Amino acid sequence: MNVKNMRLLALLLTLVLVFSMTPAVTSVQAKAVERKDSTCLSPKMVQLKGDMQKVWIDHTIWTRSYIVSAVSNRPDQKDVLDRLLRNQQDIGNVIKPYYGKPLVIS
């Protein structure tokens, strides 16, 4: 077999593989869209997501602020650290209504 025939055969095999897989990909995409549309978030879940985004954005901002204060030895360093450490409580308060209060074992 010469080079021209080998290239033609390789091209033909590639086209056969591509076109034979196209319907399978389309059906998988259709099933994914169908599954996505059937999932609905409750108002409680939407509220949790929004609240979690807010507290994690706050955490990022206060972490950055503390790093800047600590590196530059600013006088507000203690205040910023106190606010940063309060984020743990804020995140816990956001989760409580969704998951409930923790069980205390004595």
CSV table of C-alpha atoms in Angstrom, one decimal:
chain,number,residue,atom,x,y,z
A,1,MET,CA,0.0,0.0,0.0
A,2,ASN,CA,1.4,3.4,-0.9
A,3,VAL,CA,1.3,6.5,1.2
A,4,LYS,CA,-1.6,8.1,-0.6
A,5,ASN,CA,-3.8,5.0,0.0
A,6,MET,CA,-2.8,4.8,3.7
A,7,ARG,CA,-3.7,8.5,4.2
A,8,LEU,CA,-7.0,8.0,2.5
A,9,LEU,CA,-7.7,4.9,4.6
A,10,ALA,CA,-6.8,6.8,7.8
A,11,LEU,CA,-9.1,9.7,6.8
A,12,LEU,CA,-11.9,7.3,6.1
A,13,LEU,CA,-11.5,5.5,9.4
A,14,THR,CA,-11.4,8.9,11.2
A,15,LEU,CA,-14.6,10.0,9.6
A,16,VAL,CA,-16.3,6.7,10.4
A,17,LEU,CA,-15.3,7.1,14.1
A,18,VAL,CA,-16.4,10.7,14.3
A,19,PHE,CA,-19.8,10.2,12.7
A,20,SER,CA,-20.5,7.0,14.5
A,21,MET,CA,-20.0,8.7,17.9
A,22,THR,CA,-22.0,11.9,17.1
A,23,PRO,CA,-25.5,10.4,17.9
A,24,ALA,CA,-24.2,9.0,21.2
A,25,VAL,CA,-22.9,12.5,22.2
A,26,THR,CA,-26.1,14.1,21.2
A,27,SER,CA,-28.2,11.7,23.3
A,28,VAL,CA,-25.9,12.2,26.3
A,29,GLN,CA,-26.3,15.9,26.0
A,30,ALA,CA,-30.0,15.6,25.7
A,31,LYS,CA,-30.2,13.5,28.9
A,32,ALA,CA,-28.0,16.0,30.8
A,33,VAL,CA,-30.3,18.9,29.8
A,34,GLU,CA,-33.3,16.8,30.7
A,35,ARG,CA,-31.9,15.9,34.1
A,36,LYS,CA,-30.8,19.5,34.8
A,37,ASP,CA,-34.3,20.9,34.0
A,38,SER,CA,-35.9,18.4,36.4
A,39,THR,CA,-33.9,19.5,39.4
A,40,CYS,CA,-35.4,22.4,41.3
A,41,LEU,CA,-33.9,24.2,44.3
A,42,SER,CA,-36.1,25.0,47.2
A,43,PRO,CA,-36.3,28.6,48.5
A,44,LYS,CA,-34.4,27.4,51.6
A,45,MET,CA,-31.5,26.1,49.4
A,46,VAL,CA,-31.4,29.3,47.4
A,47,GLN,CA,-31.2,31.4,50.6
A,48,LEU,CA,-28.4,29.2,52.0
A,49,LYS,CA,-26.4,29.5,48.8
A,50,GLY,CA,-26.7,33.3,48.8
A,51,ASP,CA,-25.9,33.6,52.5
A,52,MET,CA,-22.9,31.3,52.1
A,53,GLN,CA,-21.6,33.4,49.2
A,54,LYS,CA,-21.8,36.5,51.4
A,55,VAL,CA,-20.0,35.1,54.4
A,56,TRP,CA,-17.2,33.5,52.2
A,57,ILE,CA,-16.8,36.9,50.4
A,58,ASP,CA,-16.6,38.5,53.8
A,59,HIS,CA,-14.0,35.9,54.9
A,60,THR,CA,-11.9,36.6,51.9
A,61,ILE,CA,-12.0,40.4,52.4
A,62,TRP,CA,-11.2,40.2,56.1
A,63,THR,CA,-8.4,37.7,55.5
A,64,ARG,CA,-6.8,40.1,53.0
A,65,SER,CA,-7.3,43.0,55.4
A,66,TYR,CA,-5.6,41.2,58.2
A,67,ILE,CA,-2.7,40.2,56.0
A,68,VAL,CA,-2.2,43.8,54.9
A,69,SER,CA,-2.5,45.0,58.5
A,70,ALA,CA,-0.1,42.4,59.9
A,71,VAL,CA,2.5,42.9,57.2
A,72,SER,CA,2.4,46.7,57.4
A,73,ASN,CA,2.1,46.6,61.3
A,74,ARG,CA,-0.9,48.9,61.3
A,75,PRO,CA,-2.6,49.9,64.5
A,76,ASP,CA,-5.9,48.3,63.4
A,77,GLN,CA,-4.4,44.8,63.3
A,78,LYS,CA,-6.1,43.5,66.5
A,79,ASP,CA,-9.5,44.9,65.4
A,80,VAL,CA,-9.2,43.3,62.0
A,81,LEU,CA,-8.1,40.0,63.5
A,82,ASP,CA,-11.1,40.0,65.9
A,83,ARG,CA,-13.4,40.5,62.9
A,84,LEU,CA,-11.7,37.8,60.9
A,85,LEU,CA,-12.1,35.3,63.8
A,86,ARG,CA,-15.8,36.2,64.0
A,87,ASN,CA,-16.3,34.7,60.5
A,88,GLN,CA,-16.4,31.2,62.0
A,89,GLN,CA,-19.4,32.2,64.1
A,90,ASP,CA,-21.0,33.9,61.0
A,91,ILE,CA,-20.6,30.8,58.9
A,92,GLY,CA,-22.1,28.6,61.6
A,93,ASN,CA,-25.0,31.0,62.0
A,94,VAL,CA,-25.7,30.7,58.3
A,95,ILE,CA,-25.7,26.9,58.4
A,96,LYS,CA,-27.8,26.5,61.5
A,97,PRO,CA,-31.2,27.2,60.0
A,98,TYR,CA,-30.5,24.7,57.2
A,99,TYR,CA,-29.0,21.8,59.1
A,100,GLY,CA,-30.4,22.5,62.5
A,101,LYS,CA,-28.6,23.0,65.8
A,102,PRO,CA,-25.8,20.7,66.7
A,103,LEU,CA,-26.3,17.8,69.1
A,104,VAL,CA,-24.4,18.2,72.3
A,105,ILE,CA,-23.1,15.0,73.8
A,106,SER,CA,-22.2,15.2,77.5
